[in-house]
Amino acid sequence: PKRLLNWVMAEIQKSLENKHKVLRDCEVGLVFVSSAKMTELNSQFRKKDRVTDILSFGGEGLQLGELVICADVVKRQAREHGIHNY
């Protein structure tokens, strides 16, 4: 999970840089879950009874929100797109 976490953080940083946003002293929560847990959360919050790669939840103030990531799905998607350095 450490390599995956580093990869996710690098992708978030690239995304922020591409949108020319400067965020200082803000927080984003990262939660890694199993496929079963992600299916449960996706069903509960989006009414879709299937696994997904990521769910996002907004926050308030300096807490921008939380990203819930299914590592199994992200790894599979990365392999499918030829990304092997996660």
Short mmCIF file of N, CA and C in Angstrom, two decimals:
data_model
loop_
_atom_site.label_atom_id
_atom_site.label_comp_id
_atom_site.label_asym_id
_atom_site.label_seq_id
_atom_site.Cartn_x
_atom_site.Cartn_y
_atom_site.Cartn_z
N PRO A 1 0.79 -1.21 0.00
CA PRO A 1 0.00 0.00 0.00
C PRO A 1 0.84 1.28 0.00
N LYS A 2 2.10 1.22 0.48
CA LYS A 2 2.91 2.45 0.50
C LYS A 2 3.17 2.96 -0.91
N ARG A 3 3.50 2.05 -1.85
CA ARG A 3 3.72 2.50 -3.24
C ARG A 3 2.44 3.05 -3.83
N LEU A 4 1.32 2.40 -3.54
CA LEU A 4 0.04 2.87 -4.04
C LEU A 4 -0.29 4.24 -3.45
N LEU A 5 -0.06 4.42 -2.17
CA LEU A 5 -0.31 5.71 -1.52
C LEU A 5 0.55 6.80 -2.15
N ASN A 6 1.81 6.52 -2.37
CA ASN A 6 2.69 7.51 -3.00
C ASN A 6 2.21 7.86 -4.40
N TRP A 7 1.76 6.84 -5.14
CA TRP A 7 1.27 7.07 -6.49
C TRP A 7 0.00 7.93 -6.46
N VAL A 8 -0.93 7.61 -5.55
CA VAL A 8 -2.17 8.39 -5.42
C VAL A 8 -1.85 9.83 -5.07
N MET A 9 -0.95 10.05 -4.13
CA MET A 9 -0.58 11.41 -3.73
C MET A 9 0.05 12.17 -4.90
N ALA A 10 0.88 11.50 -5.68
CA ALA A 10 1.50 12.16 -6.84
C ALA A 10 0.44 12.53 -7.87
N GLU A 11 -0.54 11.66 -8.08
CA GLU A 11 -1.62 11.95 -9.03
C GLU A 11 -2.48 13.11 -8.55
N ILE A 12 -2.76 13.16 -7.26
CA ILE A 12 -3.52 14.29 -6.70
C ILE A 12 -2.75 15.58 -6.90
N GLN A 13 -1.46 15.55 -6.62
CA GLN A 13 -0.62 16.74 -6.79
C GLN A 13 -0.62 17.21 -8.25
N LYS A 14 -0.48 16.26 -9.19
CA LYS A 14 -0.50 16.62 -10.60
C LYS A 14 -1.84 17.25 -10.98
N SER A 15 -2.90 16.69 -10.48
CA SER A 15 -4.23 17.21 -10.78
C SER A 15 -4.38 18.64 -10.28
N LEU A 16 -3.92 18.89 -9.07
CA LEU A 16 -4.01 20.25 -8.52
C LEU A 16 -3.16 21.22 -9.31
N GLU A 17 -1.96 20.79 -9.70
CA GLU A 17 -1.07 21.66 -10.48
C GLU A 17 -1.67 21.96 -11.85
N ASN A 18 -2.31 20.95 -12.46
CA ASN A 18 -2.91 21.14 -13.77
C ASN A 18 -4.08 22.12 -13.73
N LYS A 19 -4.71 22.23 -12.60
CA LYS A 19 -5.84 23.15 -12.47
C LYS A 19 -5.41 24.49 -11.88
N HIS A 20 -4.11 24.66 -11.70
CA HIS A 20 -3.53 25.90 -11.19
C HIS A 20 -4.12 26.31 -9.84
N LYS A 21 -4.43 25.34 -9.03
CA LYS A 21 -4.95 25.64 -7.71
C LYS A 21 -3.80 25.60 -6.71
N VAL A 22 -3.80 26.52 -5.83
CA VAL A 22 -2.81 26.53 -4.75
C VAL A 22 -3.57 26.34 -3.45
N LEU A 23 -3.32 25.23 -2.82
CA LEU A 23 -3.96 24.94 -1.55
C LEU A 23 -2.90 24.86 -0.47
N ARG A 24 -3.10 25.59 0.56
CA ARG A 24 -2.15 25.59 1.67
C ARG A 24 -2.88 25.25 2.97
N ASP A 25 -2.22 24.49 3.79
CA ASP A 25 -2.75 24.15 5.10
C ASP A 25 -4.13 23.50 5.04
N CYS A 26 -4.36 22.68 4.04
CA CYS A 26 -5.63 21.98 3.91
C CYS A 26 -5.39 20.48 4.13
N GLU A 27 -6.47 19.78 4.41
CA GLU A 27 -6.39 18.35 4.65
C GLU A 27 -7.32 17.59 3.71
N VAL A 28 -6.85 16.44 3.28
CA VAL A 28 -7.66 15.50 2.53
C VAL A 28 -7.44 14.14 3.19
N GLY A 29 -8.52 13.50 3.59
CA GLY A 29 -8.41 12.18 4.19
C GLY A 29 -8.37 11.12 3.11
N LEU A 30 -7.49 10.14 3.25
CA LEU A 30 -7.40 9.00 2.33
C LEU A 30 -7.71 7.73 3.11
N VAL A 31 -8.65 6.96 2.58
CA VAL A 31 -9.04 5.70 3.22
C VAL A 31 -8.97 4.61 2.16
N PHE A 32 -8.26 3.55 2.43
CA PHE A 32 -8.15 2.41 1.52
C PHE A 32 -9.03 1.29 2.05
N VAL A 33 -9.89 0.76 1.18
CA VAL A 33 -10.83 -0.27 1.60
C VAL A 33 -10.79 -1.47 0.65
N SER A 34 -11.36 -2.56 1.11
CA SER A 34 -11.47 -3.78 0.29
C SER A 34 -12.57 -3.62 -0.74
N SER A 35 -12.61 -4.52 -1.69
CA SER A 35 -13.67 -4.52 -2.70
C SER A 35 -15.05 -4.66 -2.06
N ALA A 36 -15.14 -5.53 -1.07
CA ALA A 36 -16.43 -5.75 -0.39
C ALA A 36 -16.91 -4.48 0.31
N LYS A 37 -16.00 -3.80 1.00
CA LYS A 37 -16.36 -2.57 1.70
C LYS A 37 -16.74 -1.47 0.71
N MET A 38 -16.00 -1.39 -0.41
CA MET A 38 -16.31 -0.36 -1.40
C MET A 38 -17.68 -0.61 -2.02
N THR A 39 -18.01 -1.86 -2.28
CA THR A 39 -19.33 -2.20 -2.82
C THR A 39 -20.41 -1.77 -1.84
N GLU A 40 -20.18 -2.01 -0.56
CA GLU A 40 -21.12 -1.61 0.48
C GLU A 40 -21.31 -0.09 0.51
N LEU A 41 -20.20 0.65 0.47
CA LEU A 41 -20.27 2.12 0.51
C LEU A 41 -20.93 2.68 -0.75
N ASN A 42 -20.59 2.11 -1.91
CA ASN A 42 -21.16 2.57 -3.17
C ASN A 42 -22.67 2.34 -3.17
N SER A 43 -23.10 1.23 -2.62
CA SER A 43 -24.52 0.92 -2.53
C SER A 43 -25.21 1.89 -1.57
N GLN A 44 -24.58 2.14 -0.45
CA GLN A 44 -25.17 3.01 0.58
C GLN A 44 -25.29 4.46 0.11
N PHE A 45 -24.24 4.99 -0.50
CA PHE A 45 -24.22 6.42 -0.82
C PHE A 45 -24.62 6.76 -2.25
N ARG A 46 -24.47 5.80 -3.18
CA ARG A 46 -24.80 6.09 -4.58
C ARG A 46 -25.88 5.18 -5.13
N LYS A 47 -26.35 4.26 -4.30
CA LYS A 47 -27.41 3.31 -4.71
C LYS A 47 -26.98 2.48 -5.91
N LYS A 48 -25.68 2.18 -5.99
CA LYS A 48 -25.14 1.34 -7.06
C LYS A 48 -24.47 0.14 -6.40
N ASP A 49 -25.03 -1.03 -6.59
CA ASP A 49 -24.57 -2.24 -5.91
C ASP A 49 -23.43 -2.90 -6.68
N ARG A 50 -22.31 -2.18 -6.76
CA ARG A 50 -21.11 -2.71 -7.42
C ARG A 50 -19.89 -1.97 -6.88
N VAL A 51 -18.75 -2.59 -7.09
CA VAL A 51 -17.50 -1.98 -6.65
C VAL A 51 -17.14 -0.82 -7.58
N THR A 52 -16.45 0.16 -7.05
CA THR A 52 -15.94 1.28 -7.83
C THR A 52 -14.53 1.59 -7.36
N ASP A 53 -13.81 2.40 -8.11
CA ASP A 53 -12.42 2.68 -7.74
C ASP A 53 -12.29 3.69 -6.61
N ILE A 54 -13.11 4.75 -6.65
CA ILE A 54 -12.96 5.81 -5.66
C ILE A 54 -14.29 6.50 -5.40
N LEU A 55 -14.50 6.86 -4.16
CA LEU A 55 -15.63 7.69 -3.75
C LEU A 55 -15.05 8.91 -3.06
N SER A 56 -15.70 10.04 -3.25
CA SER A 56 -15.24 11.26 -2.58
C SER A 56 -16.37 11.85 -1.76
N PHE A 57 -15.98 12.39 -0.62
CA PHE A 57 -16.92 13.01 0.29
C PHE A 57 -16.38 14.38 0.66
N GLY A 58 -17.21 15.38 0.54
CA GLY A 58 -16.80 16.75 0.83
C GLY A 58 -16.62 16.99 2.32
N GLY A 59 -15.81 17.99 2.62
CA GLY A 59 -15.57 18.38 3.99
C GLY A 59 -15.94 19.84 4.19
N GLU A 60 -15.44 20.39 5.26
CA GLU A 60 -15.71 21.79 5.58
C GLU A 60 -14.41 22.47 6.00
N GLY A 61 -14.35 23.76 5.70
CA GLY A 61 -13.19 24.54 6.12
C GLY A 61 -11.90 24.01 5.51
N LEU A 62 -10.89 23.83 6.35
CA LEU A 62 -9.60 23.36 5.87
C LEU A 62 -9.61 21.86 5.56
N GLN A 63 -10.62 21.14 6.04
CA GLN A 63 -10.76 19.72 5.71
C GLN A 63 -11.54 19.66 4.40
N LEU A 64 -10.80 19.46 3.30
CA LEU A 64 -11.42 19.46 1.98
C LEU A 64 -12.36 18.29 1.77
N GLY A 65 -12.10 17.19 2.45
CA GLY A 65 -12.94 16.02 2.31
C GLY A 65 -12.16 14.74 2.46
N GLU A 66 -12.76 13.68 2.00
CA GLU A 66 -12.16 12.36 2.16
C GLU A 66 -12.29 11.60 0.85
N LEU A 67 -11.24 10.90 0.49
CA LEU A 67 -11.24 10.01 -0.67
C LEU A 67 -11.18 8.58 -0.17
N VAL A 68 -12.15 7.79 -0.58
CA VAL A 68 -12.17 6.37 -0.21
C VAL A 68 -11.76 5.61 -1.47
N ILE A 69 -10.67 4.86 -1.37
CA ILE A 69 -10.05 4.23 -2.53
C ILE A 69 -10.06 2.71 -2.36
N CYS A 70 -10.50 2.04 -3.41
CA CYS A 70 -10.44 0.58 -3.42
C CYS A 70 -9.14 0.19 -4.11
N ALA A 71 -8.17 -0.22 -3.34
CA ALA A 71 -6.83 -0.52 -3.86
C ALA A 71 -6.88 -1.61 -4.93
N ASP A 72 -7.71 -2.63 -4.75
CA ASP A 72 -7.78 -3.71 -5.74
C ASP A 72 -8.21 -3.19 -7.11
N VAL A 73 -9.22 -2.32 -7.12
CA VAL A 73 -9.72 -1.78 -8.39
C VAL A 73 -8.71 -0.84 -9.01
N VAL A 74 -8.10 0.01 -8.20
CA VAL A 74 -7.11 0.96 -8.72
C VAL A 74 -5.91 0.23 -9.32
N LYS A 75 -5.45 -0.80 -8.65
CA LYS A 75 -4.33 -1.58 -9.17
C LYS A 75 -4.69 -2.25 -10.50
N ARG A 76 -5.90 -2.83 -10.56
CA ARG A 76 -6.35 -3.47 -11.80
C ARG A 76 -6.44 -2.46 -12.93
N GLN A 77 -7.01 -1.30 -12.65
CA GLN A 77 -7.14 -0.26 -13.67
C GLN A 77 -5.76 0.23 -14.13
N ALA A 78 -4.85 0.36 -13.20
CA ALA A 78 -3.50 0.79 -13.56
C ALA A 78 -2.85 -0.21 -14.51
N ARG A 79 -2.96 -1.50 -14.19
CA ARG A 79 -2.41 -2.54 -15.06
C ARG A 79 -3.06 -2.49 -16.44
N GLU A 80 -4.38 -2.30 -16.48
CA GLU A 80 -5.09 -2.24 -17.76
C GLU A 80 -4.64 -1.07 -18.62
N HIS A 81 -4.17 0.00 -17.96
CA HIS A 81 -3.71 1.19 -18.69
C HIS A 81 -2.19 1.22 -18.84
N GLY A 82 -1.53 0.11 -18.49
CA GLY A 82 -0.10 0.02 -18.68
C GLY A 82 0.73 0.77 -17.66
N ILE A 83 0.13 1.11 -16.52
CA ILE A 83 0.85 1.81 -15.45
C ILE A 83 1.31 0.75 -14.45
N HIS A 84 2.61 0.66 -14.29
CA HIS A 84 3.14 -0.37 -13.40
C HIS A 84 4.00 0.20 -12.28
N ASN A 85 4.05 1.53 -12.14
CA ASN A 85 4.93 2.12 -11.12
C ASN A 85 4.16 2.61 -9.91
N TYR A 86 3.01 2.06 -9.64
CA TYR A 86 2.23 2.43 -8.48
C TYR A 86 2.75 1.70 -7.30
#
